[in-house]
Coordinates of C-alpha atoms and ligand atoms in Angstrom, one line a residue:
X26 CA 119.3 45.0 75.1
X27 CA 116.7 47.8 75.9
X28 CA 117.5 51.3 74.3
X29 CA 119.1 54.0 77.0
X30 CA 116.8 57.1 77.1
X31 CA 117.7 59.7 74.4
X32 CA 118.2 62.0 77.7
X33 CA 121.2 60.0 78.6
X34 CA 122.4 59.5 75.0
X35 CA 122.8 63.1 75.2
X36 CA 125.5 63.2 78.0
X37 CA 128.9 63.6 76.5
X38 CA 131.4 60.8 76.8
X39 CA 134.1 61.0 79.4
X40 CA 136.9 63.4 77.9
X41 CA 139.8 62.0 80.0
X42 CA 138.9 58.3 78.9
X43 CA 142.6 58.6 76.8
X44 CA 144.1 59.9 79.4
X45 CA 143.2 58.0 82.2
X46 CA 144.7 54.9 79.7
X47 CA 147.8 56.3 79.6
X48 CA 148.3 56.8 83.2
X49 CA 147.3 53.4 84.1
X50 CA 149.7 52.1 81.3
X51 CA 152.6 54.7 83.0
X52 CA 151.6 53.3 86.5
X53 CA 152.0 49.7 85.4
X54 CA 155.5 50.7 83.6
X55 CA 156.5 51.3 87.1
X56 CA 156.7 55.2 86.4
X57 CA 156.9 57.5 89.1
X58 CA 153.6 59.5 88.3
X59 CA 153.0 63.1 90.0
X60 CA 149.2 63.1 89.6
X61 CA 148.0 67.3 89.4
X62 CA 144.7 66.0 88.1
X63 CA 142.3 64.7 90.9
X64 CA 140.6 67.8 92.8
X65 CA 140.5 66.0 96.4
X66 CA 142.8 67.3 99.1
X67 CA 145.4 64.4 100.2
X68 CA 144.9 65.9 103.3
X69 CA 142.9 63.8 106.0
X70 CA 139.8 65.3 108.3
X71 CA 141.2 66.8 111.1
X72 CA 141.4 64.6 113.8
X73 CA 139.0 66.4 116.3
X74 CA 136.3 66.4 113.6
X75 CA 136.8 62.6 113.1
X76 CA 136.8 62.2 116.7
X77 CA 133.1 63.5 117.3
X78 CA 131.9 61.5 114.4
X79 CA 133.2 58.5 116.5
X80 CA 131.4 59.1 119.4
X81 CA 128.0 60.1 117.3
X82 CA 128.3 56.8 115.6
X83 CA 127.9 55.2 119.3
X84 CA 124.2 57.0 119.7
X85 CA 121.6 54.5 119.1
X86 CA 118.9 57.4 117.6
X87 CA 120.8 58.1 114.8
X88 CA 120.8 54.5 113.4
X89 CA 117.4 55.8 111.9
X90 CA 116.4 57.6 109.0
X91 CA 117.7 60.9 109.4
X92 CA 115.5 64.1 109.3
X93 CA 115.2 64.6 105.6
X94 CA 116.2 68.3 105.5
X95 CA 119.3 68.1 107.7
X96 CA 118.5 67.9 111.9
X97 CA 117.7 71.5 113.3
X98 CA 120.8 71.3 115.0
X99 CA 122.9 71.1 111.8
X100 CA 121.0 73.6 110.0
X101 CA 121.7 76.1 113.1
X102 CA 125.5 75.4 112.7
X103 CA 125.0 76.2 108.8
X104 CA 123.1 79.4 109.5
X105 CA 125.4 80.3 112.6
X106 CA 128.2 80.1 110.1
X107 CA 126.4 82.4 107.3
X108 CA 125.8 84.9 109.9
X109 CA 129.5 84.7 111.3
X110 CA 131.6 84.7 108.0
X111 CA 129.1 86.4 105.8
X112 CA 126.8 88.9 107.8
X113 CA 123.8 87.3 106.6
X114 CA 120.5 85.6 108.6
X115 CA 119.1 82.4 107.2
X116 CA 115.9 80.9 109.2
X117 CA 117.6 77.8 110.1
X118 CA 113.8 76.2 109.7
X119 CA 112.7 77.0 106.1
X120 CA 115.8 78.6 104.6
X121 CA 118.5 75.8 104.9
X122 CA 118.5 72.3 103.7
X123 CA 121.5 69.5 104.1
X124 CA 122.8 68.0 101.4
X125 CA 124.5 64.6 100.5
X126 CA 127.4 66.8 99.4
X127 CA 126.9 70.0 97.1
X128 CA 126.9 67.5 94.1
X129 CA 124.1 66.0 95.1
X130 CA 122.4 69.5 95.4
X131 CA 123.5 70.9 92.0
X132 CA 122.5 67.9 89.9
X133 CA 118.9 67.6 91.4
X134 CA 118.3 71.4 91.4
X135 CA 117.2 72.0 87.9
X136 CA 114.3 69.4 88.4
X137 CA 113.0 71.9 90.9
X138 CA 112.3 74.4 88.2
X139 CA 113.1 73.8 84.7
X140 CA 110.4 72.2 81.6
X141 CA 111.9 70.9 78.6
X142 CA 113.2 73.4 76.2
X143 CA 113.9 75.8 79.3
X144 CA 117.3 77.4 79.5
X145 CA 120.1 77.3 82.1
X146 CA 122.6 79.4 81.7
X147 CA 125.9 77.5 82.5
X148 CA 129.5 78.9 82.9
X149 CA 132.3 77.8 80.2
X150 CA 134.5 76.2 81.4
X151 CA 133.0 74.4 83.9
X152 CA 132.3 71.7 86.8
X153 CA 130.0 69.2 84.2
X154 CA 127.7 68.9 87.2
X155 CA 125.5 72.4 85.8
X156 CA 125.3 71.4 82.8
X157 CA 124.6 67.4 83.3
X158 CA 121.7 68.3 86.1
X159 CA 120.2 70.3 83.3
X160 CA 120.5 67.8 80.7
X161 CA 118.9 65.3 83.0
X162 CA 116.0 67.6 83.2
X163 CA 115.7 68.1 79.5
X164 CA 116.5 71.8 79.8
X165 CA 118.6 73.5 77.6
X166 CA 122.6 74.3 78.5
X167 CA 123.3 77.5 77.0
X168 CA 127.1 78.4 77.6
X169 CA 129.0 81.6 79.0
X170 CA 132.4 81.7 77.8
X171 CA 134.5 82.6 80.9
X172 CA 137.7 84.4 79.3
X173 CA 141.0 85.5 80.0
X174 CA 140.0 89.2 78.9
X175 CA 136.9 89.2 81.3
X176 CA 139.0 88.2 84.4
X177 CA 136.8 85.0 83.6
X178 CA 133.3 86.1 84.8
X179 CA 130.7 85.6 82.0
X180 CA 129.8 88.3 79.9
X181 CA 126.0 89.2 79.9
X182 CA 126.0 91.5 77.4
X183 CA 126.5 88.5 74.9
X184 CA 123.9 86.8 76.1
X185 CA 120.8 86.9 73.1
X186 CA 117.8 88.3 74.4
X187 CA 115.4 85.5 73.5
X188 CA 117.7 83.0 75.7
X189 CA 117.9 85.3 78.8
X190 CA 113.5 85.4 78.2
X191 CA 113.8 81.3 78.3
X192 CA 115.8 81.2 81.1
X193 CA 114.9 79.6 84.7
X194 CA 118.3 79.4 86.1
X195 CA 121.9 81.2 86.2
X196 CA 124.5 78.9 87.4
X197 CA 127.5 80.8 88.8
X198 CA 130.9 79.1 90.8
X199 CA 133.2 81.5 92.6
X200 CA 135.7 81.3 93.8
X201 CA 136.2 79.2 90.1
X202 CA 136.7 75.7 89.1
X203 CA 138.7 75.5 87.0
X204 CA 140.0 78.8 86.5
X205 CA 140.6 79.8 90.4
X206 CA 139.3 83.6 89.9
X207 CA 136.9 85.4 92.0
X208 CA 133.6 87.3 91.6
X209 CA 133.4 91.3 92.8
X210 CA 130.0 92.9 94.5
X211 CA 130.1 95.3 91.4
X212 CA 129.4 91.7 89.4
X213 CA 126.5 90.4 91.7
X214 CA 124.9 93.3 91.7
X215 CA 124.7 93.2 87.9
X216 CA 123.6 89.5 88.3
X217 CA 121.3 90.3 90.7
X218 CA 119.3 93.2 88.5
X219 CA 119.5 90.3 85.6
X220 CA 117.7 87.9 87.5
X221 CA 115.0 90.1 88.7
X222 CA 114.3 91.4 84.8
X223 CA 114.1 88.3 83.5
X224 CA 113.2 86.0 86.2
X225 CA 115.5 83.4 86.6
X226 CA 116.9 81.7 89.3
X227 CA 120.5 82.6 90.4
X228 CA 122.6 79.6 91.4
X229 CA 125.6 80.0 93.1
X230 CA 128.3 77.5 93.7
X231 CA 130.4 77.9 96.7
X232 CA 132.1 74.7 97.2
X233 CA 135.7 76.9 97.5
X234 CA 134.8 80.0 99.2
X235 CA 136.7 79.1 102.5
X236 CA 140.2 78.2 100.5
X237 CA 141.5 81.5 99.8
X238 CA 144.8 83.4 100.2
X239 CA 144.2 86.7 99.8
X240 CA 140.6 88.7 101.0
X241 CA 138.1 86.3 101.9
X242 CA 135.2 85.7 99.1
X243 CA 132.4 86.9 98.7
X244 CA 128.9 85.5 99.1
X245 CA 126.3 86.6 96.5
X246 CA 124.2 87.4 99.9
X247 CA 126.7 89.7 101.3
X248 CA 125.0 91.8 97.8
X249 CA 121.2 93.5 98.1
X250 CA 118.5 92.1 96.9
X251 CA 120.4 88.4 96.8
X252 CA 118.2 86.9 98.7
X253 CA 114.4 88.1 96.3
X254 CA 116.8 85.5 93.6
X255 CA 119.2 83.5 94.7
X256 CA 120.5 80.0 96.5
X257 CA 123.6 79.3 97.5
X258 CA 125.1 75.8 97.6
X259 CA 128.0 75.4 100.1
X260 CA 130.1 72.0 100.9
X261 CA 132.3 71.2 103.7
X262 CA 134.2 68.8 101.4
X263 CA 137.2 71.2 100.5
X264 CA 136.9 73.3 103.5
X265 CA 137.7 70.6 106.0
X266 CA 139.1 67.7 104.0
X267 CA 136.1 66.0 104.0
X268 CA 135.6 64.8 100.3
X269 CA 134.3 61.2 101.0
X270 CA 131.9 62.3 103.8
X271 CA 129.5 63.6 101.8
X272 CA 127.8 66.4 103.1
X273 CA 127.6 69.9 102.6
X274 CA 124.1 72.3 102.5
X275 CA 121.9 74.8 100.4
X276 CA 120.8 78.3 101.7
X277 CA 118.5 80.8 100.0
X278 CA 115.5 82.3 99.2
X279 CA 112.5 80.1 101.5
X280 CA 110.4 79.2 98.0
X281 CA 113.5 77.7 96.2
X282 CA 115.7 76.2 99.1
X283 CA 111.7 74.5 99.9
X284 CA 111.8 73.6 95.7
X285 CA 114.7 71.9 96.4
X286 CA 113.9 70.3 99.7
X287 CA 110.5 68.6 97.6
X288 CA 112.8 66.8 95.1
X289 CA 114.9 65.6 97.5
X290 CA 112.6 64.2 99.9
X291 CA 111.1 61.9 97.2
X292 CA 114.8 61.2 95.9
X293 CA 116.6 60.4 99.2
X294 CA 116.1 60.0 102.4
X295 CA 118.9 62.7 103.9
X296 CA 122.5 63.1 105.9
X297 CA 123.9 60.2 108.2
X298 CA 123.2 61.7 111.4
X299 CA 126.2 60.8 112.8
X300 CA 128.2 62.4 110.1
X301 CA 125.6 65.8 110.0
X302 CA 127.0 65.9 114.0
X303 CA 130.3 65.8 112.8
X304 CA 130.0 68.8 110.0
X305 CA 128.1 71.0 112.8
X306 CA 131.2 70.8 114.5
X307 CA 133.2 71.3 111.9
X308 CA 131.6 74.5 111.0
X309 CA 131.3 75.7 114.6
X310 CA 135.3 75.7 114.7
X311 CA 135.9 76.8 111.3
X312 CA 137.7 79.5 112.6
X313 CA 140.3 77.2 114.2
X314 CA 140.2 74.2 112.3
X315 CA 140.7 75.7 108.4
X316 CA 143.3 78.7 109.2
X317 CA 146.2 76.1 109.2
X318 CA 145.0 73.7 106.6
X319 CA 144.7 76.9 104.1
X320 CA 148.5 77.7 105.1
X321 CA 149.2 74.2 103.4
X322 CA 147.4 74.8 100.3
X323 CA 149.0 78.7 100.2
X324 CA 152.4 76.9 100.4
X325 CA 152.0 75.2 97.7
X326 CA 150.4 78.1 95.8
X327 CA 153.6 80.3 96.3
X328 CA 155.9 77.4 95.5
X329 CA 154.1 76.6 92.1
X330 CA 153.6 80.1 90.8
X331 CA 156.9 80.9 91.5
X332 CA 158.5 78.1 89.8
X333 CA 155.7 78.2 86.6
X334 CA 156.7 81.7 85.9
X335 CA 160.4 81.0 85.9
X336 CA 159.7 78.4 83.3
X337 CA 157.6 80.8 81.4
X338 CA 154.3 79.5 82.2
X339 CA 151.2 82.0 81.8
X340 CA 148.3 82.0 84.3
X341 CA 147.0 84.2 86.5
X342 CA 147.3 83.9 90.1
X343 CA 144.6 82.4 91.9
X344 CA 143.8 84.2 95.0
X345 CA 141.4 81.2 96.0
X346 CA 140.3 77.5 95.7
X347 CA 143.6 74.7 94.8
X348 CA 143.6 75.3 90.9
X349 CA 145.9 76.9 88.7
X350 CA 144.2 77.2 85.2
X351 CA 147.6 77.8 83.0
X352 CA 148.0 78.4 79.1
X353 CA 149.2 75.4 77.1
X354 CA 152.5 76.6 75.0
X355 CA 151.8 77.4 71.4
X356 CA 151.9 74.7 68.9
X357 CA 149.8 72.4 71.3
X358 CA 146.3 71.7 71.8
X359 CA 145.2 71.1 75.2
X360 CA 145.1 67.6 75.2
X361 CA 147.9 67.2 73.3
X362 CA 150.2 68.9 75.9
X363 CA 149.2 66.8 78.9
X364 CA 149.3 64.1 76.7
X365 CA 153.3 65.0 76.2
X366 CA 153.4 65.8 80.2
X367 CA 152.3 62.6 80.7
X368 CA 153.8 60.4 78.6
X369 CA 157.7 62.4 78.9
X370 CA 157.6 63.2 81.9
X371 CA 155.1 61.2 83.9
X372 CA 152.7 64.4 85.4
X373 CA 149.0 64.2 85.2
X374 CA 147.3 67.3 84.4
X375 CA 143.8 67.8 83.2
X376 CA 143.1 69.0 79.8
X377 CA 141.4 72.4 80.0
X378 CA 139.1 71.6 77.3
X379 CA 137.5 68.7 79.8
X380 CA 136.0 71.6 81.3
X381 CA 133.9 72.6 78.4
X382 CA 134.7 74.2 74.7
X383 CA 136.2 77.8 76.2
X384 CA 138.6 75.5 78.5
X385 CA 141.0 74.8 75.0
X386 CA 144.1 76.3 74.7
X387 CA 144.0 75.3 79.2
X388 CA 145.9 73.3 81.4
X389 CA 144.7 72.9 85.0
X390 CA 146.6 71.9 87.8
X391 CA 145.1 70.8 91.3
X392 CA 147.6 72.0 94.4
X393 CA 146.6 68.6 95.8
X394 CA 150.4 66.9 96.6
X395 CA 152.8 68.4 99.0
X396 CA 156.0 70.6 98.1
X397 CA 158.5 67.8 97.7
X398 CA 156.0 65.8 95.0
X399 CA 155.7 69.7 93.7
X400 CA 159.4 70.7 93.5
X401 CA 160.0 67.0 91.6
X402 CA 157.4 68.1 89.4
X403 CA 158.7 71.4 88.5
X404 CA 162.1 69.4 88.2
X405 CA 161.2 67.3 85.1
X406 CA 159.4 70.5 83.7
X407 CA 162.1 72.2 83.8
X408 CA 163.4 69.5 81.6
X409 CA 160.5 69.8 78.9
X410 CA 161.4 69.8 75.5
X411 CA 159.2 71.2 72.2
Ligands
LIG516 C1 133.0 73.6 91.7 C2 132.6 72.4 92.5 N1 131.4 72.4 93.0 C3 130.9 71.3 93.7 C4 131.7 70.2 93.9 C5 131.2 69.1 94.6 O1 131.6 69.0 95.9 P1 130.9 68.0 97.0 O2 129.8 67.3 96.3 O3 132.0 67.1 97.5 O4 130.3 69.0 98.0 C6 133.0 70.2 93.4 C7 133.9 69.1 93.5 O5 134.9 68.9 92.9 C8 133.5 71.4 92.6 O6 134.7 71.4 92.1

């Protein structure tokens, strides 16, 4: 058999590998799992958004190759919306770019501007994406632990000298995955003078800036001087239900959203037209369409933190995205507690060290089942013995 590239000997193996076994062996038991792990809304696309992708499937031009950098009229919707929520103008010609979902985005971006031995300065914990993408590129991950004590936001200050001179790109993700806080203007603009003395690239991951129940988020573009440093990728898969449509879109500075666009046009060959149509849509009625479906995911929110505290749970209140990021009770590591969750009492959770070394010592849980599923859960907690 042919050797695999030392580049893809260096991704990690899958953490939850032990985990996923024991569910499947729960599952087969006939146990009534809860499963808190899986970040995808059990929600469907609203109906109205499903029903215009319908009728674009129909149109006989869009069985071609789509535009490669998202059709205008997509981009317009994207830029309408930055302008609408955010207060900020993006030339819908040379400062947007579709995506095949933000994933897609994030993972091909380093190859737009990092060499080998460059560093990318990657949040810990995590979404693995950063860190792969750069891995991929034979750049160098260098980790910012995000702590409890620093309201996790990554502290700068730690950061050596001769890495922030080696570094191309600053990959930041609020509101946060896993950890559900939220980034301040104050914080920004400190990112934002970083970036211009050393250089680099400022990333920003937006994928949960719409699922919020307090203020809304911020975008890093809403701060001065954002847009000298800094792309923004956004995805309409949390914001409307819309995980397995696969589209979402990049807006920034014109030299590094056009970076991006020239990997991606000799990577892929762009957005089903049909389903771009239905995101413009989407985004065009944000304002009606995600008010209601952010009510659901508040529900829960209350309902869970609530109940966690009673038990004596420690987190801190997310006032955006679907995660709780809780401490694991002493004696345990992570992966030993949701090992014991899973196994006693049949509840999946994800092991807060799957996020990245800083995630130990974490729990996450994903609002993504409904009350009842949630008060059952709480139910056999409540039952959890040392
Ligand atoms: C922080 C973060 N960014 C990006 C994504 C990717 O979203 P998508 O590719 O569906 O747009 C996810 C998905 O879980 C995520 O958690």
């Amino acid at each position: 058999m042919v050797e695999i590239s030392e580049r893809l000997k260096k991704i990690p193996p899958y953490l939850f590998v032990e985990l996923d076994r024991l569910k499947n062996e729960k599952i087969k038991e006939g146990a009534d799992v809860i499963d808190l792990g899986i970040g995808d809304p059990d929600i469907p696309t609203p109906k109205e958004i499903v029903e215009v992708a319908k009728r674009a499937l129909e149109k006989a031009e869009y069985h071609r190759y789509p535009a490669n950098p998202g059709s205008l009229f997509f981009r317009k919707a994207c830029s309408e919306y930055m302008k609408r929520r955010f207060g900020v103008d993006f030339d819908p010609e040379g400062e947007v770019l579709a995506l095949i979902g933000s994933k897609e985005g994030i993972a091909h971006f380093p190859i737009a501007f990092v060499n080998p031995g460059e560093v990318v300065l990657c949040p810990d914990p995590a979404y693995p994406v950063y860190h792969l993408g750069t891995i991929f590129t034979d750049g160098e991950p260098y980790y910012m632990p995000l702590t409890w004590e620093n309201e996790f936001l990554p502290d700068f200050g730690r950061i050596p000298e001769e890495i922030l001179r080696k570094t191309k790109i600053l990959w930041l993700n609020y509101p946060n995955n896993p950890t559900g806080a939220c980034a301040t203007k104050e914080f920004y603009k400190d990112v934002i003078a970083l970036a211009k003395k050393y250089d680099f690239v400022v990333a920003c991951d937006a994928a949960y800036v719409e699922l919020y129940y307090e203020e809304p988020p911020l975008s890093i573009f809403e701060v001065d001087g954002a847009k000298e440093v800094a792309i923004e990728f956004h995805s309409l898969s949390k914001t409307f239900c819309m995980t397995g449509w696969r589209i979402g879109f990049a807006v920034g500075r014109k030299e590094i959203v056009q970076a991006l666009a020239k990997v991606k046009s000799n990577i892929d060959s762009g957005v089903f037209t049909a389903i771009q149509e239905a995101g413009a849509y989407a985004l065009s009625h944000l304002e009606e369409i995600v008010p209601p479906l952010r009510k659901v995911f508040e529900e829960r929110r209350n309902f869970l933190t609530e109940e966690l505290k009673n038990l004596g749970f420690e987190f801190k209140t997310p006032k955006a995205t679907f995660y709780l990021w809780v401490k694991v009770p002493e004696g345990y590591t992570s992966s030993e507690f949701c090992k014991k969750l899973l196994k006693e009492l049949a509840i999946v959770v994800t092991p807060g060290n799957g996020f990245g070394a800083s995630g130990e010592g974490y729990f996450r849980i994903a609002l993504t089942v409904g009350v009842e599923r949630l008060k059952e859960a709480i139910k056999r907690l409540s039952t959890l013995k040392n």
